Coordinates of C-alpha atoms and ligand atoms in Angstrom, one line a residue:
X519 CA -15.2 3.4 191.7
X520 CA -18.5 2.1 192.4
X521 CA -19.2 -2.0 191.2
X522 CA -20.9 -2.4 187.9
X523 CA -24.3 -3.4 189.6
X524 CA -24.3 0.2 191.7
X525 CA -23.4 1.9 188.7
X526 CA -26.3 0.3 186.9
X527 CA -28.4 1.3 190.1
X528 CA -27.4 5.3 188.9
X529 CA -28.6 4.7 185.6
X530 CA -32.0 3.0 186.5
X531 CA -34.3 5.1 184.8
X532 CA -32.7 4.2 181.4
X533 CA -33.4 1.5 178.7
X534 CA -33.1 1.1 175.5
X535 CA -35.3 3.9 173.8
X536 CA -33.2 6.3 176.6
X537 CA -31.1 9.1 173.8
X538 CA -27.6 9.7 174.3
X539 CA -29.1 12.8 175.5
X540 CA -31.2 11.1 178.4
X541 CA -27.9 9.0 179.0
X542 CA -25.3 12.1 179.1
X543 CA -27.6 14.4 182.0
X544 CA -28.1 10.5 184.3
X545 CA -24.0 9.8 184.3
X546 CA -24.0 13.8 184.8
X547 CA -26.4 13.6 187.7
X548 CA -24.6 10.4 189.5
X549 CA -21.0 12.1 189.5
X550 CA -19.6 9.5 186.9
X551 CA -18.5 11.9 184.0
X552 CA -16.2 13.4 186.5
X553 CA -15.1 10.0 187.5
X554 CA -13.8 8.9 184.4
X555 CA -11.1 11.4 184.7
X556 CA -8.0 11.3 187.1
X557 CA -9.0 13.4 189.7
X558 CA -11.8 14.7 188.3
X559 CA -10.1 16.9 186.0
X560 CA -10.5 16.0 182.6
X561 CA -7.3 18.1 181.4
X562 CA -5.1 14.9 183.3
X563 CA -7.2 11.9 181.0
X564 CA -9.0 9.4 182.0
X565 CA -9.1 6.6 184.3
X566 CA -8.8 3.4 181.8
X567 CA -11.0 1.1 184.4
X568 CA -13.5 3.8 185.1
X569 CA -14.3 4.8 181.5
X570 CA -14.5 0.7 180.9
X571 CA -16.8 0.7 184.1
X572 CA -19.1 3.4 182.8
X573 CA -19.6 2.0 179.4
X574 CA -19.9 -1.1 179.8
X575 CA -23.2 0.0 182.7
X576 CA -24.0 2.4 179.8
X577 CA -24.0 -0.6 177.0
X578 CA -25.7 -2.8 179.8
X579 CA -29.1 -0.4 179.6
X580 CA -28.8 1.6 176.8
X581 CA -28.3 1.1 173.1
X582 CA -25.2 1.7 170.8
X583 CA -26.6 4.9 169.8
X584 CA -27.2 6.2 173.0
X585 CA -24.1 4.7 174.2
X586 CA -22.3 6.2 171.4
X587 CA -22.9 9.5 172.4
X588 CA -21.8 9.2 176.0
X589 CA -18.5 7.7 174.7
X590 CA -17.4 10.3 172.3
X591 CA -18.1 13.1 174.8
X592 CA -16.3 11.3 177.8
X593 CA -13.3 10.3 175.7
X594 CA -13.1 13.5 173.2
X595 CA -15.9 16.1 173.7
X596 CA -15.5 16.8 177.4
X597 CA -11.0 16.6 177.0
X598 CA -11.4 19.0 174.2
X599 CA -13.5 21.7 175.7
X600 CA -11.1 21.3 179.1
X601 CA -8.3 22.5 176.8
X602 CA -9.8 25.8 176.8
X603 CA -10.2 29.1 179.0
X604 CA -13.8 31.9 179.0
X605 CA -16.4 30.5 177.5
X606 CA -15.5 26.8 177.1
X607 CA -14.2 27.1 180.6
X608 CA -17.9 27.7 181.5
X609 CA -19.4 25.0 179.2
X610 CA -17.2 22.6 180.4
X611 CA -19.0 22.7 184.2
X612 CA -22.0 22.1 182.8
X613 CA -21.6 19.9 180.1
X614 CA -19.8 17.8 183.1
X615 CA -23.1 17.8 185.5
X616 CA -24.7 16.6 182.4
X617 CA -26.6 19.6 181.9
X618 CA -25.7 20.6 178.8
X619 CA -24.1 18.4 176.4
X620 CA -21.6 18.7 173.5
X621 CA -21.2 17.7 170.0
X622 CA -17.3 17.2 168.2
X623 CA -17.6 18.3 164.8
X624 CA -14.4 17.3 163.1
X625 CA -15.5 14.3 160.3
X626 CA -15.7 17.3 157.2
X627 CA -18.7 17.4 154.2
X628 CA -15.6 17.0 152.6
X629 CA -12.5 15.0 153.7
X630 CA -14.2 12.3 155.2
X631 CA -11.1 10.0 156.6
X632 CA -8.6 12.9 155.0
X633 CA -9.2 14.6 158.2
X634 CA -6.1 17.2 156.8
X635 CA -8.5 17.4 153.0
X636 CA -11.4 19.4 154.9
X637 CA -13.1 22.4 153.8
X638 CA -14.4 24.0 156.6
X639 CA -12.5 27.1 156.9
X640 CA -11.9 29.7 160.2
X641 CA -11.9 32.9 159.5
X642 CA -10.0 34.0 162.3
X643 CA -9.5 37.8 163.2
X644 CA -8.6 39.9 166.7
X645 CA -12.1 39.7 167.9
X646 CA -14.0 37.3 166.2
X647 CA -13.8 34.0 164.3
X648 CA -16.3 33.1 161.2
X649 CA -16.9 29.5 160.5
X650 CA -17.7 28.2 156.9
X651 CA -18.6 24.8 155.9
X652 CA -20.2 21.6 156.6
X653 CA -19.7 18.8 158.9
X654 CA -21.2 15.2 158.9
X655 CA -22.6 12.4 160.6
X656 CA -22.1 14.2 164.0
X657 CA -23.1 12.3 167.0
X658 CA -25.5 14.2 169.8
X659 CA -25.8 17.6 167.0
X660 CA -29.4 17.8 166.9
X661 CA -29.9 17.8 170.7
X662 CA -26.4 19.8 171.5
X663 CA -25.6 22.9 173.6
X664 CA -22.3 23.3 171.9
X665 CA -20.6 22.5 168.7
X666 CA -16.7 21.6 168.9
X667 CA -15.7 22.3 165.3
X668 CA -12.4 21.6 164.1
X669 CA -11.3 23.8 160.9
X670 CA -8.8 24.8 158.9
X671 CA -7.3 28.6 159.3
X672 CA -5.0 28.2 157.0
X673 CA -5.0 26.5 153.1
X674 CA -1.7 24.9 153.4
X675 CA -2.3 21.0 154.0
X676 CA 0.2 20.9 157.2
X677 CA -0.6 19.7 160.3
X678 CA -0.5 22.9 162.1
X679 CA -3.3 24.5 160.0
X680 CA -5.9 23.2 162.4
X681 CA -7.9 24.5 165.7
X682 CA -11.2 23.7 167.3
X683 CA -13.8 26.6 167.9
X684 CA -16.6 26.4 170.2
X685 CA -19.7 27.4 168.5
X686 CA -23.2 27.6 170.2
X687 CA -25.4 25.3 168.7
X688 CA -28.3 27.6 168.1
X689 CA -26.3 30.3 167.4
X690 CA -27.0 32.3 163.7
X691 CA -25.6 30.4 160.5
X692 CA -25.4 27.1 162.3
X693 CA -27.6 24.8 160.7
X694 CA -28.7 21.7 162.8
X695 CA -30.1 18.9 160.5
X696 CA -30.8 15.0 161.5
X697 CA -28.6 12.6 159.4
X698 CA -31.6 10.5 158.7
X699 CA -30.5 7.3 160.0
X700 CA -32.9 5.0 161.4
X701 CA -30.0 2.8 163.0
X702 CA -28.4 5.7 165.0
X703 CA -32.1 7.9 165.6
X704 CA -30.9 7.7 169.6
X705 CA -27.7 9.2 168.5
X706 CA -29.4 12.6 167.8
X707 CA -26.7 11.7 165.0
X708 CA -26.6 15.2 162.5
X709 CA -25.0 17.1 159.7
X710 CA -24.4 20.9 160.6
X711 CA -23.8 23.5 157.9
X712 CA -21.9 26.3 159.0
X713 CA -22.8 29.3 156.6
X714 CA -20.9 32.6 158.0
X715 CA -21.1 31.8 161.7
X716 CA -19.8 34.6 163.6
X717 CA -18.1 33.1 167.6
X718 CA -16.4 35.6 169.6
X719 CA -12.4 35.6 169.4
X720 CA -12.4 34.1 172.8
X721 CA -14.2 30.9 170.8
X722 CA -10.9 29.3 170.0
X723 CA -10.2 26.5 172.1
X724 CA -6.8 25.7 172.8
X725 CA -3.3 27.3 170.8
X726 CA -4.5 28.0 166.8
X727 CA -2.5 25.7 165.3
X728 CA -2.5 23.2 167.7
X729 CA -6.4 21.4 166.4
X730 CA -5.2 18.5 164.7
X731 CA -2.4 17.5 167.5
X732 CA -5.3 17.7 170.2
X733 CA -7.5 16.1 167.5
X734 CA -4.8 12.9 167.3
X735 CA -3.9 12.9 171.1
X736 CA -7.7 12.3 172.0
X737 CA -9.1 10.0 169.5
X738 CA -6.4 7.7 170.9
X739 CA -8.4 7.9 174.1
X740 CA -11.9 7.4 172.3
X741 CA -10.4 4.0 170.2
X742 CA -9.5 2.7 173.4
X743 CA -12.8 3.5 175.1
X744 CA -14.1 1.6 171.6
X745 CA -12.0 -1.5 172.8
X746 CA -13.3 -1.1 175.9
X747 CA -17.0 -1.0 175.1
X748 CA -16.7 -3.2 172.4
X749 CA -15.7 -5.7 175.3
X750 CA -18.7 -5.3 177.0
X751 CA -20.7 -5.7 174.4
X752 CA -19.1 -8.7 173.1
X753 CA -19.7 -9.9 176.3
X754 CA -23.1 -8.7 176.9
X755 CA -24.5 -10.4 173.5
X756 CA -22.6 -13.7 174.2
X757 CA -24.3 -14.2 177.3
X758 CA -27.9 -13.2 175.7
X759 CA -27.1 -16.0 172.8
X760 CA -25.9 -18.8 175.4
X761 CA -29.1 -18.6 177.5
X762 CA -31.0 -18.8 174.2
X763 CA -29.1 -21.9 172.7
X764 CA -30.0 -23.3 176.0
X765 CA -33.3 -22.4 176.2
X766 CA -34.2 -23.6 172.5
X767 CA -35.4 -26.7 172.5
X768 CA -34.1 -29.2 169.2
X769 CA -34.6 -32.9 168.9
X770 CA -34.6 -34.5 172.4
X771 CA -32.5 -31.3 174.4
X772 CA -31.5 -27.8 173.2
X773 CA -29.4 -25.6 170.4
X774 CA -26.6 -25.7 173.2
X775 CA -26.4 -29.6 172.9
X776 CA -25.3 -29.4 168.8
X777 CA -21.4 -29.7 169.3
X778 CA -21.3 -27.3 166.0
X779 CA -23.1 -24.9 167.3
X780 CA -21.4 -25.0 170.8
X781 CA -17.7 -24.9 168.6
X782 CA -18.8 -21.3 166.7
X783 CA -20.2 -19.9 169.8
X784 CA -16.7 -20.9 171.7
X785 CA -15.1 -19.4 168.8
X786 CA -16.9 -16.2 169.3
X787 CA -15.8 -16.3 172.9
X788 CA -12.2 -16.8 172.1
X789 CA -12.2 -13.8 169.9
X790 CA -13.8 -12.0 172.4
X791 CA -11.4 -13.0 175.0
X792 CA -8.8 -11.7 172.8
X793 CA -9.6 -8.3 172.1
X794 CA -10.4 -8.1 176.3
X795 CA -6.6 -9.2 176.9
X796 CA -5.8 -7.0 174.3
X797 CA -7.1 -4.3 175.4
X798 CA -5.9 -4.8 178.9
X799 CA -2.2 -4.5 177.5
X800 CA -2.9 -2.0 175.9
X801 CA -5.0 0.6 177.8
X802 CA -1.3 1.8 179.4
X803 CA 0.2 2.9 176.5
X804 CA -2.7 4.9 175.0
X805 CA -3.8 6.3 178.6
X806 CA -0.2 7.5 179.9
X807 CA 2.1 7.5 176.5
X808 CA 0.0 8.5 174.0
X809 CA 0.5 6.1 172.1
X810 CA -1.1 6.1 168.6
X811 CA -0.4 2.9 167.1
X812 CA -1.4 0.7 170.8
X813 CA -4.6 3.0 170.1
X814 CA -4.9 2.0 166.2
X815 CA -4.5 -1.3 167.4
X816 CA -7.6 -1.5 169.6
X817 CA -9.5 -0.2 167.4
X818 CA -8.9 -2.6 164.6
X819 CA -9.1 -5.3 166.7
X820 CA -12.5 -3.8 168.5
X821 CA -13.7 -3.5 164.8
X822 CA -13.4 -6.6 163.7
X823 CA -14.3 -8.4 167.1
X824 CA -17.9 -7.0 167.4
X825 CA -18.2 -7.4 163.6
X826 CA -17.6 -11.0 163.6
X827 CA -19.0 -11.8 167.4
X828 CA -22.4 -9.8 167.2
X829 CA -22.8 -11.7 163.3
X830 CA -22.7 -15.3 164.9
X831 CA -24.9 -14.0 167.8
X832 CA -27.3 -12.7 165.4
X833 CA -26.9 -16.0 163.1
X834 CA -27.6 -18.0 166.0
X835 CA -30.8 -15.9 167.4
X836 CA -32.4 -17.8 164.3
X837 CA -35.5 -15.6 162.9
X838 CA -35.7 -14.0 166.4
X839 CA -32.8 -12.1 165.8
X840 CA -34.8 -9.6 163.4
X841 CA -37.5 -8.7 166.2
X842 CA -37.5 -5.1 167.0
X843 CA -33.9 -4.5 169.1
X844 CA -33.2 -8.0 168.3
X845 CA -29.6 -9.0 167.3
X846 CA -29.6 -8.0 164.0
X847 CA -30.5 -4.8 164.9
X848 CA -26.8 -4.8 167.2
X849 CA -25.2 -6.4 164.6
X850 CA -25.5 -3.7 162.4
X851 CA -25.6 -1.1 164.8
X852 CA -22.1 -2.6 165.9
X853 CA -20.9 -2.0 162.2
X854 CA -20.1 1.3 163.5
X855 CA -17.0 0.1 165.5
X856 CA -14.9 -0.5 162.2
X857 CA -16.3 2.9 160.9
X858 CA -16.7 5.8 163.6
X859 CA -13.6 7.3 164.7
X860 CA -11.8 6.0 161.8
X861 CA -12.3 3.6 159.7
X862 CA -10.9 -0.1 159.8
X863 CA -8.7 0.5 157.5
X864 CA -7.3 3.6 158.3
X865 CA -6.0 2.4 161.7
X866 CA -4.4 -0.1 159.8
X867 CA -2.5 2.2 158.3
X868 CA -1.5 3.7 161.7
X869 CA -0.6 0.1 162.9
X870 CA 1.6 -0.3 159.6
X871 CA 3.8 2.8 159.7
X872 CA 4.8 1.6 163.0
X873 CA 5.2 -1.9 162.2
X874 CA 9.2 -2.1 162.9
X875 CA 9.1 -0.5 166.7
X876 CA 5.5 -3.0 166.7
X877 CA 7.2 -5.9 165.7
X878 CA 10.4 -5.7 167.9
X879 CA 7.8 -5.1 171.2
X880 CA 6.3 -8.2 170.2
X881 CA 9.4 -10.5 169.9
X882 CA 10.6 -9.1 172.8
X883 CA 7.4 -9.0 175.4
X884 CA 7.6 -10.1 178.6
X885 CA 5.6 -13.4 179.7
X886 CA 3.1 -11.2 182.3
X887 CA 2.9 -12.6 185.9
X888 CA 0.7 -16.0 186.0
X889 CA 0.1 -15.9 189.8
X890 CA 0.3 -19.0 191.8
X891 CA -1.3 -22.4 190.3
X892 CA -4.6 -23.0 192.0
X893 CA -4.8 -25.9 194.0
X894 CA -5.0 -29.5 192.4
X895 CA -4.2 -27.5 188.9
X896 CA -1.3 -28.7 186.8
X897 CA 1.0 -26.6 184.7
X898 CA 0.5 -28.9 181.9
X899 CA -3.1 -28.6 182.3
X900 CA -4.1 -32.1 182.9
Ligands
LIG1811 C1 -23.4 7.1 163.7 C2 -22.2 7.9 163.4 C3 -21.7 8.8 164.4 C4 -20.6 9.6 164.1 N1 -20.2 10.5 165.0 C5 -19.2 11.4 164.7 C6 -18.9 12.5 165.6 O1 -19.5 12.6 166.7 N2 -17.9 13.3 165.2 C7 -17.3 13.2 164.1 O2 -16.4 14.1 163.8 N3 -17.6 12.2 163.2 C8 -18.5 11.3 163.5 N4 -18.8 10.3 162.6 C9 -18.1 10.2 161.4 C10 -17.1 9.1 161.4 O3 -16.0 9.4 162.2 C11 -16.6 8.9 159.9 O4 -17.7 8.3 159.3 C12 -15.4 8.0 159.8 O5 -14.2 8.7 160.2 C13 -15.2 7.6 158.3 O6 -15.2 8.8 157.5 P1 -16.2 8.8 156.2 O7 -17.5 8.3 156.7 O8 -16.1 10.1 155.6 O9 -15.6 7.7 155.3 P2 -14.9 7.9 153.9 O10 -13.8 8.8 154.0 O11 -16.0 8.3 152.9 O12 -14.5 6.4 153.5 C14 -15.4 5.4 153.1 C15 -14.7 4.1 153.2 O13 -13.5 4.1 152.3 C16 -12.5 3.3 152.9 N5 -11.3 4.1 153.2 C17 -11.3 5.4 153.6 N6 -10.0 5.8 153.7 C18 -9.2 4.8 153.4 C19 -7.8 4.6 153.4 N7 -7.0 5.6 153.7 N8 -7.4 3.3 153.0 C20 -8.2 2.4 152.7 N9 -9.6 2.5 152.7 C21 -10.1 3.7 153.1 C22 -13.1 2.7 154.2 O14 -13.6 1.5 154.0 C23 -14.1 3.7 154.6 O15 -15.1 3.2 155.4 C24 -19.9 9.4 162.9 C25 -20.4 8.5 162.0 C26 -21.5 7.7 162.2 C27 -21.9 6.7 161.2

């Protein structure tokens, strides 16, 4: 994989009023969707460093929006659409030369976080499907080639009453419309109404049945690539606040010299610092087990991270932090991290009904290798 400063090279025409759009066809263009994914095949997941790598170059130019958009199609758009054969077979190539892009359509008009309470109901017969229904808050819909829509095929609330359709964007009885939001504009963030849409049989993308399973396995993927971003930026807006303290003059020195302010920002770092090791224990179990509640994990801890870290940024940027695409602006932009994808509290929940197997790892975890002591260093640390 190429080093974060030749990565940023391939994104060079980007900045911060780039769409998720503009982002999506650039990583297309440089090879780097592809890269993401063990060897270059998204049906085999993704590459834990490589998706890290990407986003972070990604949230290094670009905005959240923008960056948003890239991250739910590389970790859940683009795995999705590899699941199935004909028509999403053929999407898939170009959605992965950044060409075209796609939308996933599962959060429900109604539902919300009861992903298994949604409305939208399949019609599904032996040559065609008809969609009916509304979806919300769908990041990249108003700029999309293709609509991933999860939906229900059968009343019964079971788990195997689920399966994604592809739907064309433009395609008649899909309506488009923008969400509205000033905050997430870059996201091309929309609601689409699905009033009698009629998709060929060959629409259905993976087993019928099999939506919410697929649905589970890859959100895993997009709460680690959460953890993984919300590193970055973390990182990214820690760095932009340090060089300001320093720079700000107060009394006879600088922001940086007030030992209260130089405590809060080391306390950001430290939380920072945590969700990064965190997530560096983690990425195995969600990338090669599956593993839902390592994946919950991240993304509680990635929600709460960049909620607290980007506030004391912002706090600290003093009245500078509400110029246009100041801190603020991030800080509640980054709001999104203990929302989209599921909220905060909802990953909890995951975390909980596996607290015993949890608990047990945790009493019984291996001390990870420390590597030799540097030279003139002392164990004790004096
Ligand atoms: C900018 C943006 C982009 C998005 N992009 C996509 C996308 O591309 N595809 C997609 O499918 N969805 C997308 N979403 C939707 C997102 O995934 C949902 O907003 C999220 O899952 C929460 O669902 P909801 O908004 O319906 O919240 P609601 O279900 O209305 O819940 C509201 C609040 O109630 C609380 N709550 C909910 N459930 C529980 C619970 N079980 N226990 C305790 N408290 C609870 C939480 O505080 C929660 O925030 C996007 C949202 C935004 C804002």
């Amino acid at each position: 994989m190429r080093e974060l400063d030749e990565l940023d090279g391939a994104l060079a025409g980007l900045d911060g009023r780039s769409s998720g759009r503009d982002l999506w066809a650039a990583l297309g263009a440089a090879g780097l969707i592809e890269a993401v994914y063990v060897d270059g095949d998204p049906r085999r997941g993704v590459i834990a460093e490589r998706l890290g790598a990407v986003l972070a170059a990604a949230d290094a130019r670009c905005s959240i929006p923008a960056t948003l958009v890239a991250s739910v199609q590389l970790a859940t758009g683009v795995p999705v659409l590899a699941a199935g054969d004909g028509p999403a077979a053929k999407a898939l190539d170009r959605v992965v030369s950044g060409d075209e892009s796609v939308a996933l359509a599962a959060t429900d008009g109604q539902g919300g976080s009861d992903l298994a309470g949604m409305a939208t109901e399949l019609t599904i017969g032996t040559s065609e499907v008809e969609l009916r229904g509304s979806k919300r808050w769908i990041a990249g819909a108003t700029s999309a080639d293709h609509l991933l829509v999860l939906g229900r095929h059968s009343r019964q609330r079971h788990f195997t009453s689920f399966t994604w359709v592809l739907v064309p964007a433009r395609a008649a009885g899909v309506h488009v419309r923008p969400a509205g939001s000033s905050l997430f504009a870059a996201s091309d963030v929309g609601h689409v109404d699905l009033d009698g849409a009629v998709v060929p049989r060959d629409h259905v993308v993976g087993p019928v049945g099999r939506g919410l399973p697929m649905f589970v396995r890859h959100i895993n993927t997009e709460r680690l690539a959460g953890a993984l971003w919300g590193t970055a930026l973390c990182a990214r807006s820690l760095d932009a606040t340090r060089r300001r303290l320093a720079e700000r003059p107060y009394g006879d020195g600088t922001l940086w010299d007030l030992d209260s302010v130089r405590q809060r920002f080391a306390t950001s770092y430290v939380r920072a610092r945590q969700l990064a090791a965190l997530t560096d224990a983690l990425a195995g179990a969600v990338v090669h087990d599956h593993d839902s509640a390592a994946a919950a994990t991240l993304k509680a801890a990635a929600g709460e991270t960049v909620n607290e870290v980007l506030a004391t940024c912002a706090q600290l940027h003093g009245a500078d932090g509400f110029a246009a695409d100041g801190l603020q602006e991030l800080r509640a932009q980054g709001a999104l991290f203990a929302i989209g994808g599921g909220a905060a509290e909802v990953v909890l929940s995951i975390v909980a009904d596996a607290a015993e197997r949890l608990v047990g790892d945790l009493r019984r975890r291996p001390l990870a290798a420390t590597g030799p002591a540097r030279e003139g260093s002392r164990r004790d640390g004096s």
